[in-house]
Coordinates of C-alpha atoms and ligand atoms in Angstrom, one line a residue:
M1 CA 13.6 6.5 20.5
L2 CA 12.1 9.8 19.3
G3 CA 14.1 13.0 19.0
N4 CA 13.7 15.7 21.6
M5 CA 13.0 18.7 19.3
Q6 CA 9.9 20.8 18.9
S7 CA 7.3 19.3 16.6
Q8 CA 5.8 22.6 15.5
G9 CA 4.0 22.3 12.2
L10 CA 5.1 23.8 9.0
L11 CA 2.4 26.3 8.2
I12 CA 1.8 28.6 5.3
S13 CA 0.7 31.5 7.6
D14 CA 4.2 31.4 9.2
I15 CA 5.8 32.3 5.9
L16 CA 4.0 35.7 5.7
E17 CA 4.4 36.4 9.4
F18 CA 8.1 35.7 9.0
A19 CA 8.5 37.9 5.9
A20 CA 6.6 40.9 7.5
Q21 CA 9.1 40.8 10.4
A22 CA 12.4 39.7 8.9
H23 CA 12.2 41.5 5.5
P24 CA 10.5 44.8 5.8
D25 CA 12.5 46.1 2.8
A26 CA 11.1 43.5 0.4
N27 CA 8.1 44.4 -1.7
I28 CA 5.3 43.0 -3.7
V29 CA 4.9 45.0 -6.9
S30 CA 1.9 44.3 -9.2
R31 CA 0.6 45.5 -12.5
S32 CA -2.9 45.9 -11.4
V33 CA -5.9 44.7 -13.5
E34 CA -7.5 48.1 -13.3
G35 CA -4.3 49.8 -14.6
G36 CA -1.2 51.2 -12.9
I37 CA 1.4 49.7 -10.6
H38 CA 0.6 48.7 -7.1
R39 CA 3.4 48.5 -4.5
Y40 CA 3.4 47.5 -0.9
T41 CA 5.4 45.4 1.7
Y42 CA 4.9 42.0 3.1
A43 CA 3.7 43.6 6.3
D44 CA 1.0 45.3 4.4
A45 CA 0.1 42.0 2.6
L46 CA -0.1 40.3 6.1
A47 CA -2.5 42.9 7.5
R48 CA -4.7 42.7 4.4
S49 CA -4.7 38.8 4.5
K50 CA -5.8 38.9 8.1
Q51 CA -8.6 41.3 7.2
L52 CA -9.7 39.0 4.4
A53 CA -9.5 35.9 6.8
N54 CA -11.9 37.8 9.2
A55 CA -14.2 38.5 6.2
L56 CA -14.3 34.9 5.2
E57 CA -15.0 33.8 8.7
R58 CA -17.9 36.3 8.8
L59 CA -19.1 34.7 5.6
G60 CA -19.2 31.4 7.4
I61 CA -16.1 29.7 5.8
K62 CA -14.8 26.9 7.9
S63 CA -11.7 24.7 7.9
G64 CA -11.5 22.6 4.8
D65 CA -13.9 24.7 2.7
R66 CA -12.9 25.4 -0.9
I67 CA -12.5 28.9 -2.1
A68 CA -11.8 29.3 -5.8
T69 CA -9.9 31.9 -7.6
I70 CA -9.9 32.8 -11.3
A71 CA -7.3 35.5 -11.4
W72 CA -4.1 36.9 -12.7
N73 CA -0.9 37.2 -10.7
T74 CA -1.5 40.2 -8.5
Y75 CA -1.2 41.2 -4.8
R76 CA -4.9 40.5 -4.2
H77 CA -4.4 36.9 -5.5
F78 CA -1.5 36.7 -3.2
E79 CA -3.6 37.8 -0.2
I80 CA -6.2 35.2 -1.0
Y81 CA -3.5 32.5 -1.0
Y82 CA -2.5 33.4 2.5
A83 CA -5.9 34.3 4.0
V84 CA -7.6 31.1 2.8
S85 CA -4.8 28.6 3.5
G86 CA -3.9 30.3 6.7
M87 CA -7.3 30.0 8.2
G88 CA -7.4 26.3 7.4
A89 CA -9.6 26.5 4.2
I90 CA -8.4 25.5 0.7
T91 CA -7.3 27.9 -2.1
H92 CA -8.6 26.3 -5.3
T93 CA -6.9 28.1 -8.2
I94 CA -8.7 27.7 -11.5
N95 CA -7.1 28.0 -14.9
P96 CA -9.4 30.4 -17.0
R97 CA -8.1 28.8 -20.2
L98 CA -9.8 25.5 -19.5
F99 CA -12.8 24.8 -21.7
P100 CA -16.1 26.0 -20.2
E101 CA -17.3 22.4 -19.6
Q102 CA -14.1 21.7 -17.7
L103 CA -14.5 24.9 -15.6
S104 CA -18.1 23.9 -14.7
Y105 CA -16.9 20.4 -13.9
I106 CA -14.1 21.4 -11.5
I107 CA -16.2 24.1 -9.7
Q108 CA -18.8 21.4 -9.0
H109 CA -16.3 18.7 -8.3
A110 CA -14.5 20.9 -5.8
E111 CA -17.8 22.1 -4.4
D112 CA -16.4 25.7 -4.2
Q113 CA -18.2 27.9 -1.7
Y114 CA -17.0 31.3 -3.0
L115 CA -15.4 32.3 -6.3
F116 CA -12.9 35.2 -6.3
V117 CA -12.6 36.6 -9.9
D118 CA -10.6 39.3 -11.6
L119 CA -12.5 41.9 -13.6
T120 CA -11.2 40.3 -16.8
F121 CA -13.0 37.0 -16.0
V122 CA -16.4 38.3 -14.9
P123 CA -17.8 37.6 -18.5
L124 CA -16.4 34.1 -18.4
V125 CA -18.1 33.4 -15.1
E126 CA -21.4 34.9 -16.4
K127 CA -21.3 32.1 -19.0
L128 CA -20.9 29.5 -16.3
A129 CA -23.8 30.9 -14.3
D130 CA -25.9 27.6 -14.7
S131 CA -23.2 25.5 -13.0
L132 CA -22.7 27.8 -10.0
A133 CA -25.7 26.6 -8.0
G134 CA -23.4 25.5 -5.1
V135 CA -21.4 28.7 -5.1
K136 CA -22.6 31.2 -2.3
G137 CA -21.1 34.3 -3.7
I138 CA -18.7 35.8 -6.3
V139 CA -16.2 38.3 -5.1
V140 CA -14.9 40.6 -7.8
M141 CA -11.2 41.4 -7.0
T142 CA -11.5 45.2 -7.3
D143 CA -12.7 48.3 -5.5
E144 CA -16.2 49.8 -5.4
A145 CA -15.4 52.3 -8.2
H146 CA -14.5 49.5 -10.7
M147 CA -17.4 47.1 -9.9
P148 CA -18.9 45.9 -13.2
E149 CA -22.5 45.7 -14.3
S150 CA -23.3 42.0 -14.3
S151 CA -26.1 39.5 -14.6
L152 CA -24.5 37.4 -11.9
E153 CA -26.3 37.1 -8.5
N154 CA -24.5 37.5 -5.2
L155 CA -21.8 39.7 -6.5
L156 CA -19.5 41.1 -3.8
C157 CA -16.7 43.7 -4.0
Y158 CA -13.2 42.5 -2.7
E159 CA -12.2 45.8 -1.2
T160 CA -15.5 46.4 0.5
L161 CA -15.6 42.9 1.9
A162 CA -12.2 43.2 3.5
S163 CA -11.7 46.8 4.3
N164 CA -14.0 47.1 7.3
E165 CA -12.5 44.1 9.0
S166 CA -9.8 44.1 11.7
P167 CA -6.2 43.5 10.6
E168 CA -5.8 41.4 13.9
Y169 CA -6.3 37.7 13.3
Q170 CA -4.9 34.7 15.1
W171 CA -4.0 32.0 12.6
P172 CA -5.1 28.6 13.8
C173 CA -2.4 26.2 14.8
L174 CA -3.1 23.5 12.2
D175 CA -1.7 20.0 11.8
D176 CA 0.7 20.6 8.9
N177 CA -0.8 17.8 6.9
T178 CA -4.0 20.0 6.6
A179 CA -5.0 20.7 3.0
A180 CA -3.9 24.1 1.8
A181 CA -4.4 24.4 -2.0
L182 CA -6.1 22.6 -4.8
C183 CA -5.0 22.6 -8.4
Y184 CA -6.5 20.6 -11.3
T185 CA -4.5 19.2 -14.1
S186 CA -5.5 20.4 -17.5
G187 CA -6.8 16.9 -18.4
T188 CA -6.2 16.4 -22.1
T189 CA -7.9 13.0 -21.8
G190 CA -10.9 12.7 -19.5
N191 CA -11.9 15.1 -16.8
P192 CA -9.4 17.2 -15.0
K193 CA -8.0 15.7 -11.8
G194 CA -7.5 17.6 -8.6
V195 CA -4.1 17.6 -6.7
L196 CA -4.5 18.7 -3.1
Y197 CA -1.4 20.2 -1.6
S198 CA -0.9 20.3 2.2
H199 CA 0.8 23.0 4.3
R200 CA 3.7 20.6 4.8
S201 CA 4.2 19.7 1.2
T202 CA 4.0 23.3 0.2
I203 CA 6.5 24.5 2.7
I204 CA 9.0 21.7 2.0
H205 CA 8.6 22.4 -1.7
A206 CA 9.3 26.1 -1.1
F207 CA 12.4 25.3 0.9
A208 CA 13.7 23.1 -1.9
A209 CA 12.7 25.4 -4.7
S210 CA 14.6 28.4 -3.1
Q211 CA 17.9 26.6 -2.9
K212 CA 20.8 27.8 -5.0
D213 CA 20.8 24.5 -7.0
A214 CA 17.2 24.9 -7.7
L215 CA 15.5 28.3 -8.5
D216 CA 18.0 30.2 -6.4
I217 CA 15.6 32.7 -4.8
S218 CA 17.0 34.8 -1.9
E219 CA 17.0 38.1 -0.1
G220 CA 17.4 40.9 -2.6
S221 CA 16.2 38.8 -5.6
R222 CA 13.6 40.6 -7.7
V223 CA 11.5 37.8 -9.1
L224 CA 8.9 37.9 -11.9
P225 CA 6.7 34.8 -12.0
V226 CA 5.1 35.1 -15.4
V227 CA 3.9 31.5 -14.8
P228 CA 0.3 32.0 -13.5
M229 CA -0.8 31.6 -10.0
F230 CA -3.5 29.4 -11.5
H231 CA -0.9 27.0 -12.8
V232 CA 0.6 25.0 -9.9
C233 CA 0.8 28.0 -7.6
A234 CA 3.1 29.9 -9.9
W235 CA 5.7 27.2 -9.3
G236 CA 5.7 28.0 -5.6
V237 CA 7.1 31.5 -6.0
P238 CA 4.4 33.1 -3.8
Y239 CA 5.8 30.9 -1.0
S240 CA 9.6 30.9 -1.8
A241 CA 9.8 34.7 -2.3
P242 CA 8.5 35.8 1.2
M243 CA 10.3 32.8 2.8
T244 CA 13.6 34.2 1.6
G245 CA 12.9 37.9 1.5
A246 CA 12.8 38.3 -2.3
T247 CA 10.7 41.0 -3.9
I248 CA 8.0 39.6 -6.1
V249 CA 6.9 41.5 -9.3
F250 CA 3.5 40.3 -10.5
P251 CA 2.7 40.9 -14.2
G252 CA -1.1 41.1 -13.8
A253 CA -2.8 40.5 -17.2
G254 CA 0.3 41.9 -19.1
M255 CA 1.9 38.8 -20.4
D256 CA 2.7 40.1 -23.9
G257 CA 6.3 41.0 -24.9
A258 CA 5.9 44.8 -24.7
S259 CA 4.2 44.8 -21.2
L260 CA 6.8 42.3 -19.8
T261 CA 9.7 44.3 -21.2
E262 CA 8.4 47.5 -19.6
L263 CA 7.9 45.8 -16.3
I264 CA 11.2 43.9 -16.3
Q265 CA 13.2 47.1 -17.1
S266 CA 11.4 49.5 -14.8
E267 CA 11.5 47.1 -11.9
Q268 CA 15.0 45.8 -12.6
V269 CA 13.9 42.2 -12.3
D270 CA 16.7 39.6 -12.1
L271 CA 14.9 36.4 -12.2
L272 CA 12.1 35.4 -14.6
L273 CA 10.0 32.2 -14.5
G274 CA 7.6 30.9 -17.2
V275 CA 6.8 28.6 -20.1
P276 CA 8.6 28.8 -23.5
T277 CA 5.7 30.4 -25.4
V278 CA 5.9 33.5 -23.2
W279 CA 9.6 33.9 -23.7
L280 CA 9.2 33.6 -27.5
G281 CA 6.9 36.6 -27.3
L282 CA 9.3 38.4 -25.2
L283 CA 12.4 37.7 -27.4
N284 CA 10.5 38.5 -30.6
H285 CA 9.4 41.8 -29.1
L286 CA 13.0 42.7 -27.9
D287 CA 14.3 41.9 -31.4
E288 CA 11.7 44.1 -33.0
V289 CA 12.4 47.1 -30.9
G290 CA 16.1 46.4 -30.6
E291 CA 16.2 46.5 -26.8
K292 CA 18.4 44.5 -24.4
L293 CA 17.4 43.3 -21.0
D294 CA 20.0 44.7 -18.6
S295 CA 18.9 43.4 -15.2
V296 CA 17.9 39.8 -15.9
E297 CA 20.4 37.2 -14.7
R298 CA 18.4 34.0 -15.0
V299 CA 15.3 32.8 -16.8
V300 CA 13.7 29.6 -15.5
I301 CA 11.9 27.8 -18.3
G302 CA 9.6 24.8 -17.6
G303 CA 6.2 23.4 -18.6
S304 CA 7.6 22.5 -22.1
A305 CA 11.1 21.9 -23.4
A306 CA 13.3 24.9 -23.8
P307 CA 14.7 24.9 -27.3
V308 CA 18.4 25.5 -27.8
S309 CA 17.7 28.5 -29.9
M310 CA 16.0 30.1 -26.9
I311 CA 18.8 29.2 -24.5
E312 CA 21.3 30.7 -26.9
A313 CA 19.2 33.9 -27.6
F314 CA 18.9 34.7 -23.9
D315 CA 22.6 34.1 -23.4
K316 CA 24.0 35.9 -26.4
K317 CA 21.6 38.8 -26.7
H318 CA 20.7 39.4 -23.1
D319 CA 23.4 37.9 -20.9
A320 CA 20.8 35.8 -19.2
M321 CA 21.3 32.2 -18.2
V322 CA 18.4 29.8 -18.9
V323 CA 17.7 27.5 -16.0
H324 CA 15.7 24.6 -17.5
A325 CA 13.3 23.0 -15.1
W326 CA 10.8 20.1 -15.1
G327 CA 7.9 19.2 -13.1
M328 CA 4.1 18.8 -13.1
T329 CA 1.0 19.7 -11.2
E330 CA 1.2 16.3 -9.4
M331 CA 4.7 17.4 -8.1
S332 CA 3.9 20.9 -6.7
P333 CA 5.5 21.2 -9.4
L334 CA 9.3 21.0 -9.0
G335 CA 11.2 17.8 -9.9
T336 CA 14.4 18.6 -11.7
V337 CA 16.5 21.7 -12.4
C338 CA 19.4 22.3 -14.7
A339 CA 21.0 24.8 -12.4
P340 CA 24.1 26.8 -13.6
G341 CA 26.5 25.1 -11.2
R342 CA 30.2 24.9 -11.4
Y343 CA 30.3 22.1 -13.9
L344 CA 27.7 23.6 -16.3
R345 CA 29.4 27.0 -16.2
S346 CA 32.8 25.4 -17.0
L347 CA 31.6 24.1 -20.4
P348 CA 32.3 26.0 -23.7
D349 CA 29.1 27.7 -25.0
K350 CA 28.0 25.0 -27.5
E351 CA 28.3 22.2 -24.9
R352 CA 26.7 24.2 -22.2
Y353 CA 23.7 25.0 -24.4
A354 CA 23.4 21.3 -25.2
L355 CA 23.4 20.5 -21.5
Q356 CA 20.9 23.2 -20.8
T357 CA 18.4 21.6 -23.1
K358 CA 18.3 18.8 -20.5
Q359 CA 15.8 19.2 -17.7
G360 CA 18.5 18.7 -15.1
R361 CA 19.1 17.0 -11.8
A362 CA 16.5 16.0 -9.2
V363 CA 16.3 18.5 -6.3
F364 CA 16.9 17.0 -2.9
G365 CA 13.6 15.4 -1.7
I366 CA 12.6 14.1 -5.1
Q367 CA 13.8 10.6 -6.3
I368 CA 13.7 9.8 -10.0
K369 CA 14.2 6.6 -12.0
I370 CA 13.6 5.3 -15.5
V371 CA 12.1 1.9 -16.2
D372 CA 11.4 -0.2 -19.2
E373 CA 8.1 -1.9 -20.2
D374 CA 8.7 -4.6 -17.6
N375 CA 9.4 -2.1 -14.8
Q376 CA 13.1 -2.9 -14.8
E377 CA 15.3 0.0 -13.9
L378 CA 17.3 1.4 -16.8
P379 CA 20.9 2.5 -16.6
H380 CA 22.0 6.2 -16.2
D381 CA 24.0 6.4 -19.5
G382 CA 22.1 9.2 -21.2
Q383 CA 21.0 6.8 -23.9
A384 CA 18.5 4.3 -22.5
F385 CA 15.1 5.8 -22.2
G386 CA 12.1 4.7 -20.4
R387 CA 9.1 5.8 -18.2
L388 CA 10.1 8.3 -15.6
L389 CA 8.9 7.5 -12.1
V390 CA 9.1 9.8 -9.1
K391 CA 8.8 9.8 -5.3
G392 CA 8.9 12.5 -2.7
P393 CA 7.1 14.5 0.0
W394 CA 5.6 16.9 -2.4
V395 CA 4.4 14.3 -5.0
V396 CA 0.7 13.4 -5.1
E397 CA -0.4 10.2 -3.4
R398 CA -4.0 10.1 -4.7
Y399 CA -6.1 12.6 -6.7
Y400 CA -8.7 14.7 -4.9
L401 CA -11.7 12.6 -3.9
S402 CA -10.3 9.5 -5.4
E403 CA -10.4 6.3 -3.4
E404 CA -7.5 4.8 -5.3
S405 CA -3.8 5.4 -4.8
A406 CA -2.1 7.1 -7.8
L407 CA 1.1 5.2 -7.0
D408 CA 2.4 1.7 -7.9
D409 CA 2.9 -0.9 -5.2
Q410 CA 6.4 0.4 -4.5
G411 CA 5.1 4.0 -3.9
W412 CA 6.3 5.4 -7.3
F413 CA 4.3 7.9 -9.3
D414 CA 4.4 7.4 -13.1
T415 CA 4.8 10.8 -14.6
G416 CA 3.7 9.8 -18.1
D417 CA 7.0 11.1 -19.4
V418 CA 9.7 9.2 -21.2
A419 CA 13.3 10.2 -20.3
T420 CA 17.0 9.5 -20.2
I421 CA 19.3 10.1 -17.2
D422 CA 23.0 10.5 -17.8
E423 CA 26.0 9.5 -15.8
R424 CA 26.0 12.9 -14.0
G425 CA 22.4 12.5 -13.1
Y426 CA 21.0 15.0 -15.7
M427 CA 17.5 13.9 -16.8
Q428 CA 16.2 14.7 -20.3
I429 CA 12.6 14.4 -21.3
V430 CA 12.4 12.5 -24.6
D431 CA 8.6 12.8 -24.9
R432 CA 5.2 12.4 -23.3
K433 CA 4.6 8.7 -23.5
K434 CA 1.6 9.2 -25.7
D435 CA 3.5 11.5 -28.1
V436 CA 6.5 9.4 -28.8
I437 CA 6.7 8.2 -32.5
K438 CA 7.3 4.5 -33.0
S439 CA 8.9 4.1 -36.5
G440 CA 9.7 0.4 -37.4
G441 CA 9.8 -0.4 -33.7
E442 CA 12.3 2.3 -32.8
W443 CA 11.4 5.5 -30.9
I444 CA 11.7 9.0 -32.2
S445 CA 11.4 12.0 -29.9
S446 CA 8.9 14.6 -31.1
I447 CA 10.3 17.1 -28.7
E448 CA 13.8 16.9 -30.1
L449 CA 12.6 17.4 -33.6
E450 CA 10.5 20.4 -32.6
N451 CA 13.4 21.9 -30.8
V452 CA 15.6 21.6 -33.9
A453 CA 12.9 22.9 -36.2
V454 CA 12.3 26.1 -34.1
G455 CA 16.0 26.8 -34.5
Y456 CA 15.4 27.4 -38.2
E457 CA 15.1 31.1 -38.8
T458 CA 11.7 31.3 -40.4
V459 CA 10.0 28.8 -38.1
Q460 CA 7.7 30.5 -35.4
E461 CA 6.4 27.3 -33.9
A462 CA 6.8 23.6 -34.7
C463 CA 4.9 20.5 -33.7
V464 CA 5.8 16.9 -34.6
I465 CA 3.2 14.1 -34.5
A466 CA 3.1 10.5 -35.4
A467 CA 1.1 9.7 -38.6
R468 CA 0.3 6.2 -39.6
H469 CA 2.6 4.7 -42.2
E470 CA 2.1 1.5 -44.3
K471 CA 5.7 0.3 -44.0
W472 CA 7.0 1.8 -40.7
D473 CA 3.8 1.8 -38.7
E474 CA 4.3 5.5 -37.7
R475 CA 6.4 8.3 -39.2
P476 CA 7.0 11.8 -38.0
L477 CA 5.0 14.6 -39.6
L478 CA 6.1 18.2 -39.0
L479 CA 3.5 21.0 -38.7
V480 CA 5.0 24.5 -38.8
V481 CA 3.8 28.0 -38.2
P482 CA 6.1 30.2 -40.3
V483 CA 7.3 33.6 -39.0
S484 CA 4.7 36.0 -40.3
G485 CA 5.5 37.5 -43.7
K486 CA 8.5 35.1 -44.3
S487 CA 8.6 32.4 -46.8
L488 CA 9.6 28.9 -45.9
D489 CA 11.1 26.2 -48.1
K490 CA 10.1 22.7 -46.8
Q491 CA 13.1 21.0 -48.3
D492 CA 15.5 23.5 -46.8
L493 CA 13.9 23.1 -43.4
L494 CA 14.2 19.3 -43.6
A495 CA 17.8 19.6 -44.7
H496 CA 18.4 21.8 -41.6
I497 CA 16.8 19.2 -39.4
G498 CA 19.0 16.4 -41.0
K499 CA 22.1 18.2 -39.8
Y500 CA 21.1 17.6 -36.1
V501 CA 19.3 14.2 -36.0
A502 CA 19.8 10.7 -37.4
S503 CA 18.6 10.6 -41.1
W504 CA 15.7 8.2 -40.2
W505 CA 14.4 10.7 -37.6
V506 CA 13.9 13.4 -40.3
P507 CA 10.1 14.0 -40.7
D508 CA 8.7 12.6 -43.9
D509 CA 6.8 15.9 -44.7
V510 CA 6.1 19.4 -43.5
V511 CA 2.7 21.0 -43.4
L512 CA 2.5 24.7 -43.1
V513 CA -0.3 25.9 -40.8
E514 CA -1.5 29.3 -39.6
S515 CA -1.5 28.4 -35.9
L516 CA -1.3 25.4 -33.6
P517 CA -3.7 24.4 -30.8
H518 CA -2.5 24.6 -27.2
T519 CA -3.7 23.3 -23.9
A520 CA -4.8 25.5 -21.1
T521 CA -1.3 25.4 -19.8
G522 CA 0.2 26.4 -23.1
K523 CA 1.4 23.0 -24.3
L524 CA 0.9 21.8 -27.8
L525 CA -2.5 20.0 -28.0
K526 CA -1.4 17.0 -30.1
K527 CA -4.5 14.9 -29.6
D528 CA -6.6 16.8 -32.0
L529 CA -3.8 17.1 -34.5
R530 CA -3.1 13.4 -34.4
E531 CA -6.8 12.8 -35.2
T532 CA -6.7 15.3 -38.1
Y533 CA -3.5 14.1 -39.6
Q534 CA -3.3 10.4 -38.6
D535 CA -3.9 9.2 -42.2
Y536 CA -1.7 11.9 -43.8
F537 CA 0.9 9.5 -45.2
L538 CA -1.7 6.7 -46.0
S539 CA -3.8 9.1 -48.1
S540 CA -0.8 10.8 -49.8
A541 CA 0.5 7.3 -50.6
K542 CA -2.8 6.4 -52.3
A543 CA -2.9 9.7 -54.1
M544 CA 0.6 9.0 -55.6
Ligands
ADP601 P1 -0.7 20.1 -17.4 O1 -1.8 20.5 -16.4 O2 -0.8 20.7 -18.7 O3 -0.5 18.6 -17.4 P2 1.7 20.3 -15.9 O4 2.5 21.4 -15.7 O5 1.2 19.4 -14.8 O6 0.5 20.8 -16.7 O7 2.3 19.4 -17.1 C1 3.4 18.5 -16.7 C2 4.0 18.0 -17.9 O8 4.6 19.0 -18.7 C3 5.2 17.1 -17.6 O9 4.8 15.8 -17.3 C4 6.0 17.1 -18.9 O10 5.4 16.3 -19.9 C5 5.8 18.5 -19.4 N1 6.9 19.3 -19.0 C6 7.1 20.1 -17.9 N2 8.3 20.7 -17.9 C7 8.9 20.3 -19.0 C8 10.2 20.6 -19.6 N3 11.0 21.4 -19.0 N4 10.5 20.0 -20.8 C9 9.6 19.1 -21.3 N5 8.4 18.9 -20.9 C10 8.1 19.4 -19.7

């Protein structure tokens, strides 16, 4: 027997309609790309999204068409999210940090009809001109006064395109399984793969993400997503914030410590979200200028592991609680959150910091399990580690345009991560499967070693990779970027690491480097480093 309730679909357009009506006091504040702060309400954003939807219809955009963006977090990007998905088309957010070949590949693979680009990225798009044959037009996200000189054909101005249109538009009543947004993984091996979110998956994810035990976004929150809208939809904040009546503060192109500090302080932001690299820049800047953040209550850190030194610095220096979260493009992205609930808050500082280095508990809707090589489920004892598998209504089923399922025969998605789960359900990422170091048959976590290394005062950034070893098969090699202008003694650093990990985990050597390579999403790019350093111990053994 079926229930007797309304089966109205869960549609993205309804979020903005709701916010405009129910939360007239909430704002969208943006550092604009042209300079200056732009500020308006959700009702304003709704009217402009409708104008843009009318403009797109006039350009011939139909349901299911892909509209790409290469853009910072600003109000115009937000309007595109709602106009495009709301009308039944697909917002394809492109990460400008991808290699040019990858950019060309995904624009062609997605068969994007129009490309919306911020002024910053016009030169980047000019370089891709040869691969844009299928793109009908490029819309520069600015006004007529700021339109650039460009060699690109079919250049349109965002404000001119939308401003003459009516702010009246009837959103179509879509099936909520209709595709809404497309995001490609950064693809460190092989071509990037597209993950196609639906209206339904996006809305359920936004509900889950807003909860107190997740990102805790609610009416009155002032949220600054530093995580880009081109990286897994800024972790869903552009949906969660209007759904709950929070004010969003968009940083535009200003991701450096000084710009962020200025915006956080002037807008009295209480919730920050982003990857560790961004927070390193912010904390360093605050140390340099001797400033304290006075409004920030919580900092959500994900994308890479949050080191304990960062958790402690936010707590002790800025009274801000780090909320460690884990997820991936394939999961919209939220999987687990180490929320500051009653238990976590009850712990003494040191134990609390240690718990906060874990990526936390699954949010309701996501099931997690760890399995061994034979797919046998492992115990939740905080010790046993194995492949982390997930299931849930906002987890990918197949990649865009792929015929094959991305799941195993029980419907689980293999995240490619290796993790432990403890008795209380807290999950901790040990490593990416491909990055784990196998020394004499035992596993060593590169992430844990990196986290300990960055706690050493003259280490700016650390990366641990497996290098081949005659006796142990693989041994950890530590690559370190020292804090500029500071000296670093390798033996002291290794002794520091030895205080926190088993002696056989301590890396065999340290290499000082000027910088480390990163992926388009800011993670350490270990593949190239492994190739460069794989024979490090073999060749030094020969040299001895
Ligand atoms: P990419 O496109 O670079 O793969 P994703 O955001 O999809 O970007 O990357 C997901 C991966 O990032 C996860 O599978 C995991 O390895 C890593 N990751 C995400 N959050 C964390 C975290 N809090 N701690 C450690 N690793 C993380």
